[in-house]
XYZ file of C-alpha atoms in Angstrom:
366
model
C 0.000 0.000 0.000
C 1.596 3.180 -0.900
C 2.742 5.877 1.742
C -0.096 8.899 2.236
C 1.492 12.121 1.012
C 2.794 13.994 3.752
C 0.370 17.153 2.726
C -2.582 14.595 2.938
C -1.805 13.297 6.411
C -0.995 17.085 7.539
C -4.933 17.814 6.610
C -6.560 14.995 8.090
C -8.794 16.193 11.139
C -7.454 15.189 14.514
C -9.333 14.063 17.613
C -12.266 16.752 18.688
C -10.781 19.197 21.319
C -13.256 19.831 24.187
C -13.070 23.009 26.052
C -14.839 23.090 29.185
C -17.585 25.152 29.903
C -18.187 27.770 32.588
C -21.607 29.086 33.304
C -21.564 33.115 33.514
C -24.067 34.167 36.683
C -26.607 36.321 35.611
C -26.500 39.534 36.971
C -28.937 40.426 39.874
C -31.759 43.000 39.670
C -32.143 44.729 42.878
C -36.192 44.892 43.078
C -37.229 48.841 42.568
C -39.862 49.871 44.829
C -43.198 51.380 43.438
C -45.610 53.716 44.541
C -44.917 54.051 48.158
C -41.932 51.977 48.678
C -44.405 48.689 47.745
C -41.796 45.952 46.252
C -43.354 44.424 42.814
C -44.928 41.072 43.021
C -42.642 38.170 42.282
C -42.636 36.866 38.539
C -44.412 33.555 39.605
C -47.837 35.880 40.784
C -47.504 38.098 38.014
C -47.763 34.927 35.952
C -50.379 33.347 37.961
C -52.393 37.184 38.011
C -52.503 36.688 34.505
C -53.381 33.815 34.116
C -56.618 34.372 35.800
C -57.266 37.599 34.063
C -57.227 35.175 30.937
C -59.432 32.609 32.496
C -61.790 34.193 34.911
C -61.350 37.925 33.804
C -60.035 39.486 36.829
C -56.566 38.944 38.631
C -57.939 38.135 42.514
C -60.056 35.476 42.090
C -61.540 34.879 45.851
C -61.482 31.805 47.998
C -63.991 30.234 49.950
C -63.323 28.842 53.528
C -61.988 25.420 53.646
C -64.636 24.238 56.111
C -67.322 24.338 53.417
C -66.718 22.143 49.826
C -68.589 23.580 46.934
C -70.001 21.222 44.284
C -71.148 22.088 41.017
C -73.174 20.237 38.873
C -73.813 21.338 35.835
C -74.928 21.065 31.901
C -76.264 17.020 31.557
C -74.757 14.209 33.664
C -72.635 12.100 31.428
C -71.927 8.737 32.549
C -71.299 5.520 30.981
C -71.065 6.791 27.624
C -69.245 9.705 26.459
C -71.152 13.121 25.009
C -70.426 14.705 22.181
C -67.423 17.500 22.846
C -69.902 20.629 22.725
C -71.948 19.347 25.270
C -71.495 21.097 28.906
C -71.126 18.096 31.126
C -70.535 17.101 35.024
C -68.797 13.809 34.628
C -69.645 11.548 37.323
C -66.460 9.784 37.917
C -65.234 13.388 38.797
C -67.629 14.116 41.416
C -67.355 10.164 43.302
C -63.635 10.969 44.342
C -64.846 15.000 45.646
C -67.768 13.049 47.769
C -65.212 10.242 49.324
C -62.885 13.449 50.051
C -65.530 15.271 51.772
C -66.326 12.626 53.759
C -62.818 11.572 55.023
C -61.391 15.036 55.170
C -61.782 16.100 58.657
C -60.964 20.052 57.760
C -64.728 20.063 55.430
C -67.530 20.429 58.244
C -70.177 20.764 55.451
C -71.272 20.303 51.474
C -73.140 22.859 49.081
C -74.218 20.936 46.342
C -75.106 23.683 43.492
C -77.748 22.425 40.688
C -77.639 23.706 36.870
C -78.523 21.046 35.003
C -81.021 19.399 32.422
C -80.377 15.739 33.584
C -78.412 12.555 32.251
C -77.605 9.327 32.726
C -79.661 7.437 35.277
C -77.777 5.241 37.211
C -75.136 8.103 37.106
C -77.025 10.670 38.913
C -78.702 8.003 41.151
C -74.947 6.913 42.006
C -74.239 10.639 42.971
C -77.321 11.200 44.611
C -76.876 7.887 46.904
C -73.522 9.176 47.858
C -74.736 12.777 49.330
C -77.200 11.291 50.964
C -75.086 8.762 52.715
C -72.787 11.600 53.982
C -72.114 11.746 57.759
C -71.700 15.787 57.289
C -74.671 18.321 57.004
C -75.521 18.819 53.079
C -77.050 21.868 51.496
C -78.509 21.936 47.971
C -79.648 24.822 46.049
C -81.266 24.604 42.144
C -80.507 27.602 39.857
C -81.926 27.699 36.588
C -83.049 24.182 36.665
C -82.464 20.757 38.063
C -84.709 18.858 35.730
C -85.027 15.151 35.362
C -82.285 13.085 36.996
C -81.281 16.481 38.636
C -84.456 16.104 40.783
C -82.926 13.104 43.012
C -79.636 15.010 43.717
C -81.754 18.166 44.978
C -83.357 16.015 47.557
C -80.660 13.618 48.626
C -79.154 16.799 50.589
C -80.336 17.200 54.142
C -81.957 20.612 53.324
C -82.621 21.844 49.579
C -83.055 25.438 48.311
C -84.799 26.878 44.922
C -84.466 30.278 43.483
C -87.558 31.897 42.748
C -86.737 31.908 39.176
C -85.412 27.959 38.683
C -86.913 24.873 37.372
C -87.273 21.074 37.920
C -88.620 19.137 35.025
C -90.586 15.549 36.121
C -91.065 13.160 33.682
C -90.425 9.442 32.758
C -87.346 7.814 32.003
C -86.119 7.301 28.303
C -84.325 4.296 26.557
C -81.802 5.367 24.121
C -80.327 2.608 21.350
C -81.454 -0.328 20.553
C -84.873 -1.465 22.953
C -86.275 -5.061 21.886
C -90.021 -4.940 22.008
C -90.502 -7.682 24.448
C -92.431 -7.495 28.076
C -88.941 -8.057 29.783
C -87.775 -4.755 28.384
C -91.038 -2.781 29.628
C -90.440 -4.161 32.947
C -86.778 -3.487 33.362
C -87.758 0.462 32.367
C -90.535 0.241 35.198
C -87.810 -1.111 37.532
C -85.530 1.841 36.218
C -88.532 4.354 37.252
C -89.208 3.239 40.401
C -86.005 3.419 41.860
C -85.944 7.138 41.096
C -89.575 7.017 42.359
C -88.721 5.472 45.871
C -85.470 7.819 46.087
C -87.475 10.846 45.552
C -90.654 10.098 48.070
C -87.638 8.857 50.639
C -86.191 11.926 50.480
C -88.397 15.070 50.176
C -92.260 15.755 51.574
C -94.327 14.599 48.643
C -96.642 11.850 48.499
C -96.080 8.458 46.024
C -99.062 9.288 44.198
C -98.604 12.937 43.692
C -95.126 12.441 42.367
C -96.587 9.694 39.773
C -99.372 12.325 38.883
C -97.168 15.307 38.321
C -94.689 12.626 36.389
C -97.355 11.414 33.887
C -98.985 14.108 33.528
C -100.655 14.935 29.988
C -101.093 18.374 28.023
C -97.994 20.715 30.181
C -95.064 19.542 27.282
C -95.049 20.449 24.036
C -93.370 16.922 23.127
C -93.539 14.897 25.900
C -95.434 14.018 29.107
C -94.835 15.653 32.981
C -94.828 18.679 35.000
C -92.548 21.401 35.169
C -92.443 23.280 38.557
C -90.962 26.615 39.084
C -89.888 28.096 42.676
C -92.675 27.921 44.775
C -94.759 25.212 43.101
C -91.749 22.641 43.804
C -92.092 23.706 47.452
C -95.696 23.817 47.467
C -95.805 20.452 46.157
C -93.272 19.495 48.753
C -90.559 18.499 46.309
C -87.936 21.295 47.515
C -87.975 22.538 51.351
C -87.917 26.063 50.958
C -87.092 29.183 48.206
C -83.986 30.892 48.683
C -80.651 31.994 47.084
C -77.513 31.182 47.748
C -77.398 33.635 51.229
C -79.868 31.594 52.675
C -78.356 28.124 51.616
C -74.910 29.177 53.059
C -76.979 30.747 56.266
C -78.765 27.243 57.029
C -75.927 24.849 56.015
C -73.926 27.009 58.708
C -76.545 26.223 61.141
C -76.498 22.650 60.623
C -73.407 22.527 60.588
C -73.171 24.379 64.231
C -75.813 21.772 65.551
C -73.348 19.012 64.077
C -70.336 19.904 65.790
C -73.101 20.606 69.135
C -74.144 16.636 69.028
C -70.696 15.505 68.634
C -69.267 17.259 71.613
C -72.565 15.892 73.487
C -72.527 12.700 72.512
C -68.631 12.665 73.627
C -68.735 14.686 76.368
C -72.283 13.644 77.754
C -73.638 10.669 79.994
C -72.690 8.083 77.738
C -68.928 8.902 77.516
C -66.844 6.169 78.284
C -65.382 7.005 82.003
C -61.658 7.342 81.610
C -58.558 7.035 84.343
C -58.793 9.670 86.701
C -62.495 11.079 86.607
C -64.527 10.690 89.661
C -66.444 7.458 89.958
C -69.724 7.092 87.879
C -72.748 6.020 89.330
C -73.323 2.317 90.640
C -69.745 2.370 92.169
C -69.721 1.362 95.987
C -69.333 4.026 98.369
C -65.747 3.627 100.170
C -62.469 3.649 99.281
C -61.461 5.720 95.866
C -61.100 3.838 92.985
C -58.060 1.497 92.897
C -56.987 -0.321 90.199
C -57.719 -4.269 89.627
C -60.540 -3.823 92.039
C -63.139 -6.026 90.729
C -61.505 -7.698 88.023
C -61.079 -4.373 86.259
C -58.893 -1.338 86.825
C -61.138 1.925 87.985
C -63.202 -0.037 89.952
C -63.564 1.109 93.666
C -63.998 -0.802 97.119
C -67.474 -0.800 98.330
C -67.996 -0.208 102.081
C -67.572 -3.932 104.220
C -71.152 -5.351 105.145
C -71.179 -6.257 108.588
C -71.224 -9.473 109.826
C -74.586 -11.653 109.735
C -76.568 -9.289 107.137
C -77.292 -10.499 103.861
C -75.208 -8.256 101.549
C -77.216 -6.064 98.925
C -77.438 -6.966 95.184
C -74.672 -5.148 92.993
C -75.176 -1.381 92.162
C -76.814 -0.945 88.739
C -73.932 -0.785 86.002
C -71.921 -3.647 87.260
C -70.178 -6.321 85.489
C -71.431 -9.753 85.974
C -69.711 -12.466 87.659
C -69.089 -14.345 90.687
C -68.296 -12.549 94.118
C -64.831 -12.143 94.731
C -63.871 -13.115 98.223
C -63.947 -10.727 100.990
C -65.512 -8.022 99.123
C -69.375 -8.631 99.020
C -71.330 -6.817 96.455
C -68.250 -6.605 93.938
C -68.898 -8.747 90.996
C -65.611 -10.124 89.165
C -65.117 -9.256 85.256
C -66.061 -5.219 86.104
C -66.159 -3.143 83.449
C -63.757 -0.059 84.764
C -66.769 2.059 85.032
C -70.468 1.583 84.688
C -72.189 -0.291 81.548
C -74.150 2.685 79.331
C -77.853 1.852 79.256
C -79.781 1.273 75.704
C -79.686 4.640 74.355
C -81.563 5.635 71.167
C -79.463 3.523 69.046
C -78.534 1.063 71.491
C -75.041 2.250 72.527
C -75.019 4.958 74.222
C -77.189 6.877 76.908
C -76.412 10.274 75.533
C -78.406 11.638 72.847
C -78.654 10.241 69.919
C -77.113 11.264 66.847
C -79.055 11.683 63.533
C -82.244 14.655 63.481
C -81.273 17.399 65.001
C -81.915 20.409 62.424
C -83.072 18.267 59.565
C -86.946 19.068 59.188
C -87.476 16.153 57.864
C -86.568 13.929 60.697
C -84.951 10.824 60.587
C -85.143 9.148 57.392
């Protein structure tokens, strides 16, 4: 192989020379003060200022307390099946997680559930309305412009619902949509379908069975179908919604309920029924004597009743004590105590404090 020309191997490129590089610091811009000495706001809330002038159309957008959660439904229901994209829709599988939330965050005292919408799927808004009902926390409702159809059973699954004067709730049967084989199976899974939302609604709200059937298949109100429309005060006068009110009154009442809530809690913990912990003063049905030592009785807490004197027949146990057999040299103490006295049947069977449950509902217990 012949010998590369000295020019040629003086030309060839060489291995890449690297240089290393150093970052220059960027010089810093001593914040000028404006108007009064005020220092500008930081780029990251200019940034976020306008992004809410672009979205919402002002720069402060306000915030509600974080005791109260706000819930919005709006436009139609969608659930198992998509809408088309220019339809203005509450997706269910949004709202499920907010409800579970709600319910487990111990900050939220209290739900406003706020009603704008035409209806939806069925088993969609029945899901949603089963879950505010079965919330442990007072529940508010309120219908602006119109809760019609499946919006009627998520007005009245809150513990008190609201109307505006002006708003509307639309009763009428359930529809099919696709493909419905004409067979008498398929007219008695739709009847199925309408009572549920039948029994929901009567459950929940102070209208009769019959009356809600009337005003549901009603003839001669629609143009193209048949059922009742009620505005303001007729869906109170029929019993459908509690009372009409905007949105002061709604936040006025839930407060309220709220109030009575946390009133029953501290009752129920603080009241007759408590559970007697180490160092309170003996409850009642503890034998008069000695203070309460521990392991008395089988059970720590328990205290030394006075000694019977000789030859008398000693006295049943005090009301409240644990069952057993007499422990020797103590008559009157049963063994297997319970550290305090045994709650009697209360309302619900547990406790002898109030009960929990109607308190500010005027609906009572349901």
């Amino acid at each position: 192989m012949p010998a590369r020309d000295p020019q040629s191997r003086a030309t060839q490129p060489g291995p890449p020379t690297t240089v290393p590089y150093t970052p220059t610091p960027a010089p810093v811009r001593p914040e000028r003060p404006e108007g009064d000495g005020a220092r500008a706001p930081s780029p990251p809330a200019m940034v976020q200022a306008a992004a809410n002038i672009k979205e919402m159309g002002t720069d402060r957008v306000p915030q509600s307390p974080p005791d109260i959660h706000v819930l919005t439904i709006v436009g139609q229901v969608e659930g198992h099946l998509q809408l088309p994209a220019q339809n203005k829709t509450t997706k269910y599988e949004h709202i499920i997680p907010q409800l579970v939330a709600v319910e487990q965050n111990p900050a939220i005292k209290g739900l406003l559930v706020i009603l704008n919408t035409v209806g939806g799927d069925v088993e969609a808004g029945l899901a949603l309305a089963e879950l505010i009902r079965s919330l442990s926390k007072p529940k508010v409702s309120i219908v602006l412009g119109g809760g019609h159809s499946i919006g009627v059973p998520i007005a009245v699954a809150a513990d008190v619902s609201f109307i505006a004067p002006t708003a509307t709730m639309t009763i009428h049967p359930i529809r099919l949509t696709g493909l419905v084989i004409g067979v008498p199976q398929s007219y008695e899974y739709l009847d199925k379908m309408q009572e549920r939302i039948i029994r929901f609604v009567v459950e929940n709200s102070r209208i009769s069975r019959d009356r809600f059937r009337e005003l549901m298949f009603r003839t001669g109100e629609l143009a193209r179908d048949i059922g009742t429309v009620l505005v303001g005060e007729d869906a109170v006068r029929e019993g459908l919604i509690d009372e009409v009110g905007g949105l002061a009154q709604a936040v006025q009442r839930l407060n309220r309920l709220i109030a009575e809530h946390q009133a029953r809690r501290m009752t129920t913990a603080d009241g007759p029924g408590a559970p007697w912990t180490a160092g309170a003063p003996p409850a009642a049905g503890l034998g008069a004597g000695a203070a309460p030592a521990p392991g008395a009785g089988g059970a720590p807490g328990l205290g030394v009743p006075d000694p019977v004197p000789p030859g008398t027949v000693p006295a049943a146990p005090p009301a409240g004590w644990g069952r057993g057999g007499p422990v020797p040299g103590a008559p009157g103490v049963a063994a297997g105590g319970t550290g305090g006295r045994l709650p009697a049947a209360g309302p619900r069977g547990s406790t002898i404090g109030p009960a929990e449950g109607s308190a500010g509902d005027p609906r009572g217990v349901r």
